[in-house]
Tab-separated table of C-alpha atoms in Angstrom:
chain	number	residue	atom	x	y	z
A	13	MET	CA	29.467	-78.348	-53.538
A	14	ALA	CA	28.442	-76.124	-50.413
A	15	SER	CA	31.024	-73.676	-48.560
A	16	HIS	CA	32.343	-74.524	-45.474
A	17	ARG	CA	33.128	-71.431	-44.485
A	18	LYS	CA	32.320	-69.862	-41.190
A	19	SER	CA	30.056	-66.562	-40.974
A	20	ARG	CA	31.564	-63.567	-40.375
A	21	PRO	CA	30.865	-62.162	-37.427
A	22	THR	CA	28.471	-59.133	-37.784
A	23	GLY	CA	30.321	-55.767	-37.099
A	24	THR	CA	32.473	-53.225	-38.482
A	25	ARG	CA	35.769	-51.800	-39.265
A	26	VAL	CA	37.177	-49.087	-37.117
A	27	ALA	CA	40.599	-48.072	-38.165
A	28	GLY	CA	41.058	-51.123	-40.282
A	29	ILE	CA	40.027	-52.922	-37.189
A	30	ARG	CA	36.790	-55.601	-37.316
A	31	THR	CA	35.445	-55.103	-34.012
A	32	PRO	CA	32.566	-57.286	-32.987
A	33	ALA	CA	28.854	-56.318	-32.479
A	34	LEU	CA	29.072	-56.207	-28.880
A	35	ALA	CA	32.050	-53.037	-28.968
A	36	THR	CA	29.732	-51.732	-31.693
A	37	ALA	CA	27.038	-51.496	-29.483
A	38	ALA	CA	29.496	-49.873	-26.480
A	39	LEU	CA	31.108	-47.582	-28.783
A	40	THR	CA	27.219	-46.308	-29.582
A	41	SER	CA	26.411	-46.408	-25.711
A	42	VAL	CA	29.602	-44.231	-25.750
A	43	ALA	CA	28.737	-41.938	-28.429
A	44	LEU	CA	24.999	-41.106	-27.627
A	45	LEU	CA	26.325	-40.393	-23.586
A	46	SER	CA	28.924	-38.547	-25.251
A	47	GLN	CA	25.634	-36.329	-26.637
A	48	SER	CA	23.726	-36.779	-24.014
A	49	ALA	CA	26.367	-34.407	-21.910
A	50	ASN	CA	27.208	-31.583	-24.408
A	51	ALA	CA	23.238	-31.095	-24.996
A	52	ALA	CA	22.303	-31.026	-20.736
A	53	PRO	CA	23.371	-27.637	-20.054
A	54	ALA	CA	21.137	-26.399	-22.548
A	55	ALA	CA	18.587	-28.185	-21.493
A	56	ASP	CA	19.182	-27.655	-17.250
A	57	ASP	CA	18.276	-24.522	-17.544
A	58	LYS	CA	17.696	-24.692	-13.729
A	59	PRO	CA	18.351	-20.956	-11.874
A	60	SER	CA	20.873	-21.485	-9.265
A	61	LEU	CA	20.269	-20.602	-5.604
A	62	GLU	CA	21.577	-17.789	-5.015
A	63	GLU	CA	19.157	-16.892	-8.300
A	64	VAL	CA	16.124	-18.589	-7.126
A	65	GLU	CA	16.702	-15.990	-3.751
A	66	LYS	CA	17.377	-12.958	-5.400
A	67	LYS	CA	13.734	-13.731	-7.532
A	68	VAL	CA	11.881	-14.589	-3.751
A	69	ASP	CA	12.946	-11.608	-2.628
A	70	ASP	CA	11.831	-9.620	-5.497
A	71	LEU	CA	8.189	-10.782	-5.680
A	72	TYR	CA	8.524	-10.686	-2.189
A	73	ARG	CA	8.996	-6.891	-2.533
A	74	GLN	CA	6.761	-6.757	-5.438
A	75	ALA	CA	4.395	-7.562	-3.483
A	76	GLU	CA	4.574	-5.179	-0.853
A	77	SER	CA	4.720	-2.738	-3.193
A	78	ALA	CA	1.305	-3.991	-4.488
A	79	THR	CA	0.453	-3.966	-1.025
A	80	ASP	CA	0.534	-0.110	-0.732
A	81	LYS	CA	-0.899	0.428	-3.371
A	82	TYR	CA	-3.818	-1.811	-2.308
A	83	ASN	CA	-4.367	0.215	1.054
A	84	ALA	CA	-3.905	3.466	-0.797
A	85	ALA	CA	-6.759	2.171	-3.107
A	86	LYS	CA	-8.585	1.229	-0.107
A	87	GLU	CA	-8.148	4.220	1.859
A	88	LYS	CA	-9.723	6.158	-1.243
A	89	THR	CA	-12.217	3.763	-1.842
A	90	ALA	CA	-13.556	3.890	1.550
A	91	LYS	CA	-13.179	8.191	1.676
A	92	GLN	CA	-15.401	8.114	-1.699
A	93	ARG	CA	-18.031	5.128	0.107
A	94	LYS	CA	-17.894	7.360	3.117
A	95	ARG	CA	-19.409	10.629	0.274
A	96	VAL	CA	-20.949	8.324	-1.800
A	97	ASP	CA	-23.363	8.338	1.612
A	98	THR	CA	-23.272	11.352	2.640
A	99	LEU	CA	-24.519	12.275	-0.707
A	100	LEU	CA	-27.369	9.966	-1.351
A	101	ASP	CA	-28.909	11.261	2.291
A	102	ASP	CA	-28.511	14.936	0.892
A	103	VAL	CA	-30.091	14.015	-1.614
A	104	ALA	CA	-33.142	12.151	0.048
A	105	GLU	CA	-33.734	15.051	2.275
A	106	ARG	CA	-33.772	17.254	-0.129
A	107	THR	CA	-36.395	15.676	-2.425
A	108	GLN	CA	-38.627	15.172	0.879
A	109	LYS	CA	-38.112	19.040	0.523
A	110	LEU	CA	-39.561	18.990	-2.950
A	111	ASN	CA	-41.949	16.514	-2.757
A	112	GLU	CA	-43.393	19.655	0.538
A	113	ALA	CA	-43.009	22.710	-2.064
A	114	ARG	CA	-44.917	20.381	-4.407
A	115	GLU	CA	-47.541	19.471	-2.810
A	116	GLU	CA	-47.556	23.341	-1.314
A	117	LEU	CA	-48.310	24.318	-5.459
A	118	GLY	CA	-50.427	21.540	-5.711
A	119	SER	CA	-53.445	23.476	-3.344
A	120	PHE	CA	-52.929	25.888	-5.712
A	121	ALA	CA	-53.784	24.385	-8.308
A	122	SER	CA	-56.042	22.791	-6.460
A	123	ALA	CA	-58.133	25.954	-5.983
A	124	GLN	CA	-57.682	27.023	-9.137
A	125	TYR	CA	-59.893	23.597	-9.726
A	126	ARG	CA	-62.797	24.334	-7.963
A	127	THR	CA	-62.923	27.909	-8.244
A	128	GLY	CA	-62.361	27.440	-12.354
A	129	ALA	CA	-60.341	31.213	-11.657
A	130	ALA	CA	-58.663	31.892	-14.684
A	131	ALA	CA	-55.676	31.951	-11.905
A	132	PRO	CA	-51.370	31.469	-13.702
A	133	ASP	CA	-51.938	27.344	-14.577
A	134	THR	CA	-50.047	26.448	-11.633
A	135	ALA	CA	-50.725	22.458	-12.702
A	136	THR	CA	-48.841	23.224	-16.340
A	137	PHE	CA	-45.878	24.890	-14.471
A	138	LEU	CA	-45.861	21.647	-12.103
A	139	LEU	CA	-45.755	19.636	-14.944
A	140	ALA	CA	-42.996	20.957	-17.002
A	141	ASP	CA	-39.747	19.428	-17.246
A	142	THR	CA	-37.933	23.602	-15.874
A	143	PRO	CA	-40.072	25.144	-14.537
A	144	GLN	CA	-37.942	28.528	-15.245
A	145	ASP	CA	-38.243	27.689	-18.895
A	146	TYR	CA	-41.776	27.683	-18.187
A	147	PHE	CA	-41.313	30.389	-16.077
A	148	ASP	CA	-39.782	32.886	-19.084
A	149	GLN	CA	-41.246	31.732	-21.517
A	150	THR	CA	-45.604	33.359	-19.038
A	151	GLN	CA	-44.567	35.054	-17.275
A	152	LEU	CA	-46.248	33.336	-14.523
A	153	MET	CA	-43.849	34.970	-12.080
A	154	ASP	CA	-46.296	38.123	-12.959
A	155	ARG	CA	-49.256	37.540	-12.591
A	156	MET	CA	-48.913	35.495	-8.728
A	157	THR	CA	-49.944	36.429	-5.806
A	158	GLY	CA	-46.977	36.482	-2.611
A	159	ARG	CA	-47.685	33.493	-1.609
A	160	GLN	CA	-48.003	31.472	-5.390
A	161	LYS	CA	-44.456	33.408	-5.517
A	162	VAL	CA	-42.842	32.124	-2.095
A	163	ALA	CA	-44.094	28.725	-2.872
A	164	VAL	CA	-42.607	28.996	-6.620
A	165	ASP	CA	-39.320	30.076	-5.072
A	166	ASP	CA	-39.186	27.877	-2.485
A	167	TYR	CA	-39.775	24.619	-5.002
A	168	VAL	CA	-37.514	25.449	-7.898
A	169	THR	CA	-34.476	25.941	-5.076
A	170	GLN	CA	-35.644	22.715	-3.634
A	171	GLN	CA	-35.914	21.169	-6.989
A	172	SER	CA	-32.091	22.880	-8.750
A	173	GLU	CA	-30.518	21.910	-5.492
A	174	THR	CA	-31.637	17.879	-5.362
A	175	MET	CA	-30.848	18.309	-9.273
A	176	LYS	CA	-27.672	18.791	-8.407
A	177	LYS	CA	-26.630	16.998	-5.360
A	178	ARG	CA	-27.722	13.934	-7.986
A	179	GLN	CA	-24.981	14.799	-10.457
A	180	GLU	CA	-23.082	14.979	-7.567
A	181	ALA	CA	-23.779	11.696	-6.291
A	182	THR	CA	-24.121	9.655	-9.758
A	183	GLU	CA	-19.914	11.215	-10.121
A	184	SER	CA	-19.238	10.004	-6.776
A	185	LEU	CA	-21.295	6.366	-7.645
A	186	GLU	CA	-18.814	6.449	-11.215
A	187	THR	CA	-15.468	7.537	-8.970
A	188	LEU	CA	-16.871	4.820	-6.338
A	189	SER	CA	-16.987	2.085	-8.592
A	190	ASP	CA	-13.498	3.319	-10.539
A	191	SER	CA	-11.772	3.376	-6.453
A	192	GLN	CA	-13.422	-0.966	-5.941
A	193	ASP	CA	-11.760	-1.841	-9.574
A	194	GLY	CA	-8.294	-0.064	-8.056
A	195	LEU	CA	-8.597	-2.027	-4.962
A	196	LYS	CA	-9.249	-5.648	-7.058
A	197	THR	CA	-6.470	-5.338	-9.395
A	198	ALA	CA	-3.945	-4.783	-6.564
A	199	LYS	CA	-5.851	-7.660	-4.624
A	200	ALA	CA	-5.123	-9.767	-7.249
A	201	THR	CA	-1.489	-8.201	-8.093
A	202	VAL	CA	-0.371	-8.810	-3.796
A	203	GLN	CA	-1.838	-12.782	-4.263
A	204	ARG	CA	0.061	-13.575	-7.436
A	205	LYS	CA	3.347	-12.506	-6.538
A	206	LEU	CA	2.903	-14.032	-2.868
A	207	ALA	CA	1.389	-17.606	-5.061
A	208	ASP	CA	4.847	-16.963	-7.625
A	209	ALA	CA	7.472	-16.685	-4.442
A	210	ARG	CA	5.867	-19.211	-2.676
A	211	GLU	CA	5.693	-21.568	-6.332
A	212	LEU	CA	10.046	-21.047	-6.463
A	213	ILE	CA	10.079	-22.266	-2.388
A	214	SER	CA	8.021	-25.057	-2.459
A	215	LYS	CA	10.373	-26.543	-5.908
A	216	LEU	CA	13.451	-26.675	-2.978
A	217	THR	CA	14.896	-29.479	-1.866
A	218	ALA	CA	15.634	-30.381	1.869
A	219	GLU	CA	19.402	-29.221	0.603
A	220	GLU	CA	18.430	-25.889	-0.904
A	221	LYS	CA	16.442	-24.495	1.940
A	222	ALA	CA	19.024	-25.166	4.543
A	223	ARG	CA	21.730	-23.928	2.410
A	224	LEU	CA	19.410	-20.241	2.242
A	225	ALA	CA	18.637	-20.525	5.720
A	226	ALA	CA	22.475	-20.280	5.996
A	227	ILE	CA	22.511	-17.208	3.886
A	228	GLU	CA	20.035	-15.678	5.982
A	229	LYS	CA	22.028	-16.516	8.600
A	230	GLU	CA	25.154	-15.000	7.576
A	231	LYS	CA	23.576	-11.871	5.781
A	232	ARG	CA	22.433	-11.705	9.734
A	233	ALA	CA	25.830	-11.566	10.797
A	234	GLU	CA	26.648	-8.660	8.834
A	235	ALA	CA	23.555	-7.032	9.588
A	236	ALA	CA	23.690	-7.274	12.918
A	237	ARG	CA	27.813	-5.919	12.315
A	238	LYS	CA	26.498	-2.796	10.394
A	239	ALA	CA	24.497	-2.000	13.329
A	240	ASP	CA	27.178	-1.796	16.037
A	241	GLU	CA	29.408	0.284	13.555
A	242	LEU	CA	26.260	2.544	13.655
A	243	ALA	CA	25.746	2.288	17.490
A	244	ARG	CA	28.565	3.240	18.526
A	245	GLN	CA	29.461	5.604	15.483
A	246	GLN	CA	26.054	7.385	17.427
A	247	ALA	CA	27.044	6.780	20.318
A	248	ALA	CA	30.321	9.147	19.989
A	249	GLN	CA	28.462	11.395	18.094
A	250	GLN	CA	26.166	12.336	21.604
A	251	LYS	CA	29.634	11.967	23.681
A	252	ALA	CA	30.742	14.949	21.647
A	253	GLN	CA	27.816	17.065	21.135
A	254	GLU	CA	27.163	16.223	25.623
A	255	GLU	CA	30.969	17.259	26.036
A	256	ALA	CA	30.574	20.688	23.792
A	257	ALA	CA	26.744	21.658	25.791
A	258	GLN	CA	29.411	21.058	29.067
A	259	GLN	CA	32.012	23.340	27.353
A	260	GLN	CA	29.523	26.059	26.818
A	261	ASP	CA	27.538	25.343	29.654
A	262	SER	CA	32.040	25.829	31.428
A	263	GLY	CA	32.056	28.985	29.920
A	264	SER	CA	29.171	31.104	30.062
A	265	SER	CA	29.324	30.781	34.180
A	266	SER	CA	33.032	31.906	33.862
A	267	SER	CA	31.983	35.414	32.288
A	268	GLY	CA	29.672	35.496	35.324
A	269	SER	CA	26.169	35.432	33.337
A	270	GLY	CA	24.990	33.941	36.348
A	271	SER	CA	22.655	31.592	34.150
A	272	SER	CA	23.214	28.211	33.027
A	273	THR	CA	22.242	26.692	29.356
A	274	SER	CA	20.363	23.166	30.297
A	275	THR	CA	21.306	20.185	28.636
A	276	ALA	CA	18.390	18.681	28.284
A	277	PRO	CA	16.920	18.427	24.284
A	278	ALA	CA	14.855	21.165	23.131
A	279	ASP	CA	12.784	18.153	21.873
A	280	SER	CA	11.817	16.430	25.035
A	281	SER	CA	8.294	15.739	24.117
A	282	TYR	CA	9.052	14.157	21.013
A	283	ALA	CA	10.956	11.254	23.208
A	284	THR	CA	7.894	11.156	25.021
A	285	LYS	CA	6.152	10.214	21.987
A	286	ALA	CA	8.471	8.020	20.611
A	287	ASP	CA	8.402	6.415	24.311
A	288	LYS	CA	4.679	6.088	23.699
A	289	ALA	CA	5.008	4.883	19.891
A	290	LEU	CA	8.293	2.145	21.354
A	291	ALA	CA	5.954	0.701	24.202
A	292	PHE	CA	3.539	0.401	21.546
A	293	ALA	CA	5.265	-1.712	18.712
A	294	ARG	CA	6.898	-4.114	21.362
A	295	ALA	CA	4.282	-5.454	22.670
A	296	GLN	CA	3.044	-5.966	19.280
A	297	ILE	CA	6.449	-8.341	18.549
A	298	GLY	CA	5.806	-11.853	17.919
A	299	LYS	CA	2.215	-11.001	15.994
A	300	PRO	CA	2.269	-12.296	11.821
A	301	TYR	CA	2.448	-10.280	9.210
A	302	VAL	CA	-0.908	-9.645	6.755
A	303	TRP	CA	-1.663	-7.720	4.258
A	304	GLY	CA	-3.234	-4.627	4.258
A	305	ALA	CA	-3.430	-5.419	7.689
A	306	VAL	CA	-3.311	-2.492	10.888
A	307	GLY	CA	-3.943	-4.863	13.916
A	308	PRO	CA	-4.793	-6.037	16.621
A	309	GLY	CA	-4.546	-9.938	15.675
A	310	SER	CA	-1.424	-9.797	12.863
A	311	TYR	CA	0.212	-5.877	10.702
A	312	ASP	CA	1.773	-5.281	8.031
A	313	CYS	CA	4.964	-3.150	6.643
A	314	SER	CA	2.771	0.700	7.627
A	315	GLY	CA	0.372	-0.531	9.262
A	316	LEU	CA	2.368	-1.315	12.327
A	317	THR	CA	4.025	1.945	12.070
A	318	GLN	CA	0.715	3.677	11.787
A	319	ALA	CA	-0.661	2.054	14.739
A	320	ALA	CA	2.459	2.785	16.857
A	321	TRP	CA	2.494	6.624	16.470
A	322	LYS	CA	-1.874	6.481	16.721
A	323	ALA	CA	-1.096	5.722	20.183
A	324	ALA	CA	1.490	8.411	21.081
A	325	GLY	CA	-1.505	10.720	19.620
A	326	VAL	CA	-0.426	10.926	16.200
A	327	THR	CA	-1.278	10.721	13.444
A	328	LEU	CA	0.033	8.809	9.932
A	329	PRO	CA	-1.570	8.255	6.462
A	330	ARG	CA	-1.485	4.589	5.669
A	331	THR	CA	0.642	4.045	2.758
A	332	THR	CA	5.092	4.132	3.296
A	333	TYR	CA	5.226	6.474	0.122
A	334	ASP	CA	2.610	9.036	2.506
A	335	GLN	CA	4.265	8.497	5.214
A	336	VAL	CA	7.785	9.368	4.925
A	337	ASN	CA	6.792	13.040	3.799
A	338	ALA	CA	4.610	12.668	7.415
A	339	GLY	CA	7.497	14.095	8.942
A	340	THR	CA	10.954	16.201	8.599
A	341	THR	CA	13.933	14.103	6.745
A	342	VAL	CA	16.652	13.681	9.202
A	343	PRO	CA	20.518	11.822	8.418
A	344	LEU	CA	20.984	8.191	9.365
A	345	SER	CA	23.745	9.413	11.844
A	346	GLN	CA	21.264	11.209	13.966
A	347	ALA	CA	18.234	8.713	13.801
A	348	ARG	CA	16.884	8.876	17.262
A	349	PRO	CA	14.439	5.921	18.441
A	350	GLY	CA	10.708	6.500	17.560
A	351	ASP	CA	11.942	7.777	13.837
A	352	LEU	CA	10.333	5.718	10.491
A	353	VAL	CA	13.397	4.337	8.261
A	354	PHE	CA	11.829	3.705	4.868
A	355	PHE	CA	13.401	0.814	3.000
A	356	TYR	CA	14.170	0.904	-0.977
A	357	ASP	CA	13.821	3.460	-3.677
A	358	ASP	CA	10.316	3.492	-4.584
A	359	VAL	CA	10.025	3.555	-0.296
A	360	THR	CA	8.256	0.203	-0.243
A	361	HIS	CA	8.724	-0.773	3.119
A	362	VAL	CA	9.443	1.023	6.967
A	363	GLY	CA	9.588	0.433	10.487
A	364	ILE	CA	10.520	2.382	13.204
A	365	TYR	CA	14.329	3.165	14.775
A	366	ILE	CA	14.986	1.526	18.656
A	367	GLY	CA	18.546	2.684	18.510
A	368	ASN	CA	21.516	1.096	17.789
A	369	GLY	CA	21.186	0.223	14.766
A	370	MET	CA	18.144	-1.511	15.078
A	371	MET	CA	14.032	-1.396	14.173
A	372	ILE	CA	11.049	-3.294	14.635
A	373	HIS	CA	8.929	-3.588	11.545
A	374	ALA	CA	6.604	-6.752	10.098
A	375	PRO	CA	9.067	-8.141	7.423
A	376	LYS	CA	7.597	-10.058	4.725
A	377	PRO	CA	3.811	-12.530	4.127
A	378	GLY	CA	5.379	-15.841	6.614
A	379	THR	CA	7.551	-13.989	9.040
A	380	TYR	CA	6.527	-11.871	12.474
A	381	VAL	CA	6.829	-8.630	13.928
A	382	ARG	CA	10.416	-8.379	15.082
A	383	GLU	CA	13.412	-6.964	16.420
A	384	GLU	CA	16.057	-6.566	13.323
A	385	SER	CA	18.199	-4.581	12.488
A	386	ILE	CA	18.252	-1.477	10.344
A	387	TYR	CA	21.085	-3.152	7.379
A	388	TYR	CA	18.355	-6.259	7.506
A	389	ASP	CA	18.751	-6.409	3.874
A	390	GLY	CA	22.442	-4.078	2.714
A	391	GLU	CA	23.544	-1.117	3.209
A	392	SER	CA	21.917	0.349	-0.031
A	393	ALA	CA	18.369	-0.616	1.338
A	394	ILE	CA	17.775	2.557	3.286
A	395	HIS	CA	15.894	5.386	1.830
A	396	SER	CA	16.079	7.971	4.497
A	397	VAL	CA	15.002	8.234	7.562
A	398	VAL	CA	11.323	10.020	8.964
A	399	ARG	CA	10.931	11.846	12.395
A	400	PRO	CA	7.199	12.021	12.278
A	401	ALA	CA	6.748	14.383	15.167
């Protein structure tokens, strides 16, 4: 007899209660979502906006450091190429003289051949690899006439000098090759760092870019505040110096010496040069930063300071880590317009001080030459201040 019992709905029991299939599916979904939620933090390793900003800044700094190495390698390569060209010209000139000396000796050999005279074997001498050895072995010089001796002396001298210069040229060519390799390596490093920075920025959303801009605005405001504070300190210091000078003048006058001390700065010539350097730098504002550039259409940081002071008649080295040693280091509180302000422990950035805590500099790729607070990257970023003339 067939059973008339209704089939039980499929499902499972939870805590002794029978659950329908729909409830089971729901519980399964909740469990899966719970697992996903728990796993999400581990899977989502996207860096924070602050971390991205720091990474981008670090990459730009590394690119600037590599740019200085590129600039140094470029300068070294140019000098080495000039030396190689000079040596090759010298070798060509000496080779010509050697050929002339060889022709002179050849004329003696021809004369010997025509006359059949048992004269010194000049022809064999000319074919010798090392003429001096040939002299030692045959005592050729003892058997030569006066004109022959003069010709041979000239030939030996020219051959020795030519060989020496050829060796120098060979060594210089090898050094030039090494310099060119270093130049290529530095260039590749700069390009890689900049590409990495651009890639990080490209991954930011519009909202994240807006937040980064807001952070940058806050940093600029803080930098401006610090610049104002430095300007007040420098103004107070200047006032104190002027008052001290006035008191000294008053003391000199009251003593009946009949002379007065000038309050004009002893290094007024520096101020004149600095004015020229600053006038040049201001004229470059708005031109793009391009790594390795020295103007006139674009600059990197040290290219700008070098060009500015060149306009004032002062020659500075090409790189920041050479420029930092090209003058007198002064305290930040005593910085004057025209001084060079260097940044970071590895001295990879430089700007030219214009007073009141401000400078003109070429900041980084993607920016333009501009006026900015010397505290643009925080007080701790400032390395030193150097007076270049």
